[in-house]
């Protein structure tokens, strides 16, 4: 792995297929980013097993091990900081990132809906229940809100007549993995600028 590669800490809460896509992409030095650690808010998840198989260090910081949310926020930021990331990537991390991490690192998040529609834990279920014909996925910078940060990239996915939450989510995730890999790679190689809510990839931001 190149010493020039951007250092990524990836946070997961579940199966970690988005993490796996980034791990696979980073095997190519030209990708420009490497996963230096994987963090989780729970034990015994496939995302942590994926880190182990890839030889990437991992850590678990559980909310229930802390007396209050702000203590967990500080502990998570400290665990992340040990790995000196250039970018933190929430890849199916089902917790809001707190102020200590947001103040220290740029944080990217991925969501299975076209924000600002259907934020939160059940983006796919909520889009189906609303009856939209097109949904998709969004890669955005995290802020203090729920899926409310500046949008970096989006891609649309049609809803099929016989979709249920599982089939639709799986089709979204196929698109989402590619979008996340492409976006993280471009951010690592080209940098980015944020002006208000507008994110531009590239050195000049133009
Ligand atoms: C992804 O679809 C991600 O967008 C979603 O969880 C899935 C994780 O899949 N995250 C959220 O809904 C956050 N609001 P994975 O564990 O297989 O990468």
mmCIF file of C-alpha atoms and ligand atoms in Angstrom:
data_model
loop_
_atom_site.group_PDB
_atom_site.id
_atom_site.type_symbol
_atom_site.label_atom_id
_atom_site.label_comp_id
_atom_site.label_asym_id
_atom_site.label_seq_id
_atom_site.Cartn_x
_atom_site.Cartn_y
_atom_site.Cartn_z
ATOM 1 C CA UNK A 1 0.000 0.000 0.000
ATOM 2 C CA UNK A 2 1.366 3.434 -0.880
ATOM 3 C CA UNK A 3 2.358 5.752 1.932
ATOM 4 C CA UNK A 4 0.592 8.455 -0.100
ATOM 5 C CA UNK A 5 -2.768 6.714 0.151
ATOM 6 C CA UNK A 6 -5.471 8.527 2.105
ATOM 7 C CA UNK A 7 -6.103 6.830 5.441
ATOM 8 C CA UNK A 8 -9.695 5.647 5.935
ATOM 9 C CA UNK A 9 -11.372 4.545 9.133
ATOM 10 C CA UNK A 10 -14.606 2.776 8.155
ATOM 11 C CA UNK A 11 -17.443 2.462 10.692
ATOM 12 C CA UNK A 12 -19.951 -0.399 10.412
ATOM 13 C CA UNK A 13 -22.916 -1.855 12.296
ATOM 14 C CA UNK A 14 -23.859 -4.812 10.112
ATOM 15 C CA UNK A 15 -22.974 -6.951 7.147
ATOM 16 C CA UNK A 16 -20.333 -4.590 5.813
ATOM 17 C CA UNK A 17 -20.773 -5.148 2.082
ATOM 18 C CA UNK A 18 -20.002 -1.469 1.465
ATOM 19 C CA UNK A 19 -16.873 -1.860 3.592
ATOM 20 C CA UNK A 20 -15.927 -4.908 1.513
ATOM 21 C CA UNK A 21 -16.289 -2.933 -1.700
ATOM 22 C CA UNK A 22 -13.900 -0.265 -0.383
ATOM 23 C CA UNK A 23 -11.476 -2.931 0.867
ATOM 24 C CA UNK A 24 -11.508 -4.590 -2.558
ATOM 25 C CA UNK A 25 -10.981 -1.281 -4.371
ATOM 26 C CA UNK A 26 -8.108 -0.285 -2.106
ATOM 27 C CA UNK A 27 -6.163 -3.418 -3.053
ATOM 28 C CA UNK A 28 -5.206 -1.427 -6.159
ATOM 29 C CA UNK A 29 -2.609 1.175 -5.191
ATOM 30 C CA UNK A 30 -3.975 3.519 -7.858
ATOM 31 C CA UNK A 31 -7.206 3.789 -5.848
ATOM 32 C CA UNK A 32 -5.455 6.284 -3.578
ATOM 33 C CA UNK A 33 -7.017 5.240 -0.266
ATOM 34 C CA UNK A 34 -6.507 2.444 2.234
ATOM 35 C CA UNK A 35 -8.640 1.213 5.119
ATOM 36 C CA UNK A 36 -6.406 1.565 8.186
ATOM 37 C CA UNK A 37 -9.064 0.484 10.701
ATOM 38 C CA UNK A 38 -12.677 -0.640 10.993
ATOM 39 C CA UNK A 39 -14.789 0.505 13.938
ATOM 40 C CA UNK A 40 -18.143 -0.840 15.126
ATOM 41 C CA UNK A 41 -20.744 -0.104 17.780
ATOM 42 C CA UNK A 42 -21.471 -3.799 18.375
ATOM 43 C CA UNK A 43 -19.746 -7.204 18.465
ATOM 44 C CA UNK A 44 -20.226 -10.234 16.279
ATOM 45 C CA UNK A 45 -21.083 -8.602 13.004
ATOM 46 C CA UNK A 46 -19.952 -9.630 9.565
ATOM 47 C CA UNK A 47 -18.392 -6.209 9.035
ATOM 48 C CA UNK A 48 -15.828 -6.967 11.769
ATOM 49 C CA UNK A 49 -15.198 -10.417 10.306
ATOM 50 C CA UNK A 50 -14.493 -8.778 6.947
ATOM 51 C CA UNK A 51 -11.902 -6.525 8.601
ATOM 52 C CA UNK A 52 -10.267 -9.564 10.190
ATOM 53 C CA UNK A 53 -10.105 -11.452 6.900
ATOM 54 C CA UNK A 54 -8.540 -8.417 5.239
ATOM 55 C CA UNK A 55 -5.944 -8.089 8.015
ATOM 56 C CA UNK A 56 -7.257 -4.656 8.973
ATOM 57 C CA UNK A 57 -7.313 -3.742 12.686
ATOM 58 C CA UNK A 58 -10.722 -3.210 14.226
ATOM 59 C CA UNK A 59 -12.283 -1.865 17.394
ATOM 60 C CA UNK A 60 -15.707 -1.931 19.054
ATOM 61 C CA UNK A 61 -17.076 0.997 21.040
ATOM 62 C CA UNK A 62 -20.534 0.218 22.455
ATOM 63 C CA UNK A 63 -22.912 2.900 23.592
ATOM 64 C CA UNK A 64 -24.069 0.617 26.422
ATOM 65 C CA UNK A 65 -20.558 0.619 27.917
ATOM 66 C CA UNK A 66 -20.838 4.332 28.684
ATOM 67 C CA UNK A 67 -22.921 6.208 31.240
ATOM 68 C CA UNK A 68 -24.113 8.757 28.695
ATOM 69 C CA UNK A 69 -24.091 9.492 25.026
ATOM 70 C CA UNK A 70 -21.471 12.238 25.208
ATOM 71 C CA UNK A 71 -19.015 9.862 26.909
ATOM 72 C CA UNK A 72 -19.504 7.389 24.059
ATOM 73 C CA UNK A 73 -19.051 10.211 21.536
ATOM 74 C CA UNK A 74 -15.708 11.135 23.105
ATOM 75 C CA UNK A 75 -14.581 7.511 23.349
ATOM 76 C CA UNK A 76 -15.443 6.834 19.704
ATOM 77 C CA UNK A 77 -13.535 9.930 18.580
ATOM 78 C CA UNK A 78 -10.511 8.823 20.608
ATOM 79 C CA UNK A 79 -10.561 5.319 19.098
ATOM 80 C CA UNK A 80 -10.811 6.776 15.600
ATOM 81 C CA UNK A 81 -7.997 9.265 16.295
ATOM 82 C CA UNK A 82 -5.588 6.441 17.132
ATOM 83 C CA UNK A 83 -5.560 5.629 13.413
ATOM 84 C CA UNK A 84 -5.025 9.231 12.192
ATOM 85 C CA UNK A 85 -7.599 9.046 9.387
ATOM 86 C CA UNK A 86 -7.819 11.510 6.525
ATOM 87 C CA UNK A 87 -11.462 10.498 6.137
ATOM 88 C CA UNK A 88 -13.953 8.581 8.291
ATOM 89 C CA UNK A 89 -16.497 6.577 6.272
ATOM 90 C CA UNK A 90 -19.784 5.471 7.853
ATOM 91 C CA UNK A 91 -20.744 2.394 5.841
ATOM 92 C CA UNK A 92 -23.955 1.176 7.399
ATOM 93 C CA UNK A 93 -23.053 2.635 10.816
ATOM 94 C CA UNK A 94 -26.424 2.970 12.509
ATOM 95 C CA UNK A 95 -25.536 5.716 14.993
ATOM 96 C CA UNK A 96 -25.388 9.490 14.681
ATOM 97 C CA UNK A 97 -21.787 10.678 14.744
ATOM 98 C CA UNK A 98 -21.200 13.058 17.645
ATOM 99 C CA UNK A 99 -19.493 16.429 17.830
ATOM 100 C CA UNK A 100 -16.050 15.155 18.961
ATOM 101 C CA UNK A 101 -15.599 13.078 15.792
ATOM 102 C CA UNK A 102 -17.180 15.700 13.508
ATOM 103 C CA UNK A 103 -14.829 18.374 14.911
ATOM 104 C CA UNK A 104 -11.734 16.258 14.323
ATOM 105 C CA UNK A 105 -12.265 14.546 10.949
ATOM 106 C CA UNK A 106 -14.241 14.805 7.740
ATOM 107 C CA UNK A 107 -16.935 12.127 7.922
ATOM 108 C CA UNK A 108 -18.668 10.596 4.908
ATOM 109 C CA UNK A 109 -21.920 8.670 5.168
ATOM 110 C CA UNK A 110 -23.973 6.565 2.789
ATOM 111 C CA UNK A 111 -27.744 6.219 2.856
ATOM 112 C CA UNK A 112 -30.141 3.996 0.861
ATOM 113 C CA UNK A 113 -32.495 6.728 -0.370
ATOM 114 C CA UNK A 114 -32.382 9.942 -2.379
ATOM 115 C CA UNK A 115 -31.954 12.519 0.368
ATOM 116 C CA UNK A 116 -33.486 14.728 1.568
ATOM 117 C CA UNK A 117 -36.305 12.196 1.123
ATOM 118 C CA UNK A 118 -36.493 9.333 3.597
ATOM 119 C CA UNK A 119 -33.638 9.973 6.065
ATOM 120 C CA UNK A 120 -33.121 7.798 9.123
ATOM 121 C CA UNK A 121 -32.943 4.126 9.930
ATOM 122 C CA UNK A 122 -35.636 2.879 7.542
ATOM 123 C CA UNK A 123 -34.927 4.754 4.310
ATOM 124 C CA UNK A 124 -35.884 1.851 2.047
ATOM 125 C CA UNK A 125 -39.037 0.922 3.987
ATOM 126 C CA UNK A 126 -40.172 4.544 4.128
ATOM 127 C CA UNK A 127 -39.658 5.081 0.377
ATOM 128 C CA UNK A 128 -41.658 1.925 -0.412
ATOM 129 C CA UNK A 129 -44.445 2.927 1.974
ATOM 130 C CA UNK A 130 -44.663 6.356 0.358
ATOM 131 C CA UNK A 131 -45.041 4.745 -3.052
ATOM 132 C CA UNK A 132 -42.199 6.488 -4.894
ATOM 133 C CA UNK A 133 -41.327 5.039 -8.292
ATOM 134 C CA UNK A 134 -37.692 6.137 -8.123
ATOM 135 C CA UNK A 135 -35.439 5.975 -5.101
ATOM 136 C CA UNK A 136 -31.694 5.436 -4.847
ATOM 137 C CA UNK A 137 -28.700 6.152 -2.684
ATOM 138 C CA UNK A 138 -26.860 9.193 -1.399
ATOM 139 C CA UNK A 139 -23.283 9.692 -0.288
ATOM 140 C CA UNK A 140 -23.020 12.769 1.897
ATOM 141 C CA UNK A 141 -20.793 14.476 4.406
ATOM 142 C CA UNK A 142 -22.037 13.931 7.930
ATOM 143 C CA UNK A 143 -23.175 16.823 10.071
ATOM 144 C CA UNK A 144 -24.877 16.924 13.466
ATOM 145 C CA UNK A 145 -28.271 15.989 12.009
ATOM 146 C CA UNK A 146 -29.820 12.775 10.724
ATOM 147 C CA UNK A 147 -28.646 12.285 7.117
ATOM 148 C CA UNK A 148 -28.731 16.058 6.676
ATOM 149 C CA UNK A 149 -25.171 16.902 5.604
ATOM 150 C CA UNK A 150 -24.030 18.258 2.220
ATOM 151 C CA UNK A 151 -24.590 15.759 -0.597
ATOM 152 C CA UNK A 152 -21.521 14.505 -2.485
ATOM 153 C CA UNK A 153 -23.071 11.991 -4.904
ATOM 154 C CA UNK A 154 -26.413 10.348 -5.663
ATOM 155 C CA UNK A 155 -27.696 7.672 -7.977
ATOM 156 C CA UNK A 156 -31.261 6.703 -8.807
ATOM 157 C CA UNK A 157 -32.775 3.209 -8.626
ATOM 158 C CA UNK A 158 -36.276 2.432 -9.960
ATOM 159 C CA UNK A 159 -38.831 0.787 -7.677
ATOM 160 C CA UNK A 160 -40.338 -2.335 -9.283
ATOM 161 C CA UNK A 161 -43.990 -3.339 -8.849
ATOM 162 C CA UNK A 162 -43.161 -6.485 -6.894
ATOM 163 C CA UNK A 163 -40.399 -5.007 -4.751
ATOM 164 C CA UNK A 164 -40.371 -5.573 -1.028
ATOM 165 C CA UNK A 165 -37.934 -3.910 1.368
ATOM 166 C CA UNK A 166 -35.368 -6.673 0.962
ATOM 167 C CA UNK A 167 -35.323 -6.851 -2.838
ATOM 168 C CA UNK A 168 -35.300 -3.084 -3.208
ATOM 169 C CA UNK A 169 -32.533 -2.646 -0.630
ATOM 170 C CA UNK A 170 -30.388 -5.288 -2.328
ATOM 171 C CA UNK A 171 -30.769 -3.523 -5.699
ATOM 172 C CA UNK A 172 -29.959 -0.177 -4.094
ATOM 173 C CA UNK A 173 -26.913 -1.657 -2.376
ATOM 174 C CA UNK A 174 -25.495 -2.884 -5.681
ATOM 175 C CA UNK A 175 -25.557 0.698 -6.950
ATOM 176 C CA UNK A 176 -24.551 2.131 -3.573
ATOM 177 C CA UNK A 177 -21.349 0.089 -3.311
ATOM 178 C CA UNK A 178 -20.111 1.374 -6.682
ATOM 179 C CA UNK A 179 -21.090 4.937 -5.846
ATOM 180 C CA UNK A 180 -19.336 4.807 -2.469
ATOM 181 C CA UNK A 181 -16.170 3.287 -3.940
ATOM 182 C CA UNK A 182 -16.064 5.856 -6.729
ATOM 183 C CA UNK A 183 -16.781 8.787 -4.399
ATOM 184 C CA UNK A 184 -14.263 7.809 -1.712
ATOM 185 C CA UNK A 185 -11.598 7.238 -4.370
ATOM 186 C CA UNK A 186 -12.206 10.596 -6.002
ATOM 187 C CA UNK A 187 -12.200 12.398 -2.658
ATOM 188 C CA UNK A 188 -8.906 10.696 -1.757
ATOM 189 C CA UNK A 189 -7.234 11.409 -5.088
ATOM 190 C CA UNK A 190 -8.678 14.803 -5.948
ATOM 191 C CA UNK A 191 -9.779 16.396 -2.692
ATOM 192 C CA UNK A 192 -13.009 18.351 -2.289
ATOM 193 C CA UNK A 193 -14.401 21.713 -1.304
ATOM 194 C CA UNK A 194 -17.622 22.562 0.481
ATOM 195 C CA UNK A 195 -19.348 25.886 -0.155
ATOM 196 C CA UNK A 196 -22.529 26.118 1.849
ATOM 197 C CA UNK A 197 -24.355 22.908 0.966
ATOM 198 C CA UNK A 198 -22.508 22.463 -2.313
ATOM 199 C CA UNK A 199 -19.715 19.881 -2.504
ATOM 200 C CA UNK A 200 -17.289 19.885 -5.427
ATOM 201 C CA UNK A 201 -14.714 17.195 -6.030
ATOM 202 C CA UNK A 202 -11.313 18.210 -7.351
ATOM 203 C CA UNK A 203 -8.333 20.261 -6.267
ATOM 204 C CA UNK A 204 -9.714 23.581 -7.452
ATOM 205 C CA UNK A 205 -13.222 22.809 -6.370
ATOM 206 C CA UNK A 206 -14.273 24.210 -9.739
HETATM 207 C C1 LIG B 1 -26.466 0.393 3.439
HETATM 208 O O1 LIG B 1 -27.524 0.334 2.498
HETATM 209 C C2 LIG B 1 -26.408 1.768 4.064
HETATM 210 O O2 LIG B 1 -26.758 2.803 3.192
HETATM 211 C C3 LIG B 1 -27.418 1.621 5.155
HETATM 212 O O3 LIG B 1 -27.155 0.367 5.692
HETATM 213 C C4 LIG B 1 -26.728 -0.491 4.644
HETATM 214 C C5 LIG B 1 -25.485 -1.203 5.109
HETATM 215 O O4 LIG B 1 -25.166 -2.269 4.282
HETATM 216 N N1 LIG B 1 -27.296 2.691 6.096
HETATM 217 C C6 LIG B 1 -28.339 3.333 6.613
HETATM 218 O O5 LIG B 1 -29.493 3.017 6.403
HETATM 219 C C7 LIG B 1 -27.986 4.499 7.509
HETATM 220 N N2 LIG B 1 -29.106 5.352 7.683
HETATM 221 P P1 LIG B 1 -23.769 -3.037 4.444
HETATM 222 O O6 LIG B 1 -23.566 -3.283 5.941
HETATM 223 O O7 LIG B 1 -23.941 -4.304 3.700
HETATM 224 O O8 LIG B 1 -22.702 -2.165 3.880
#
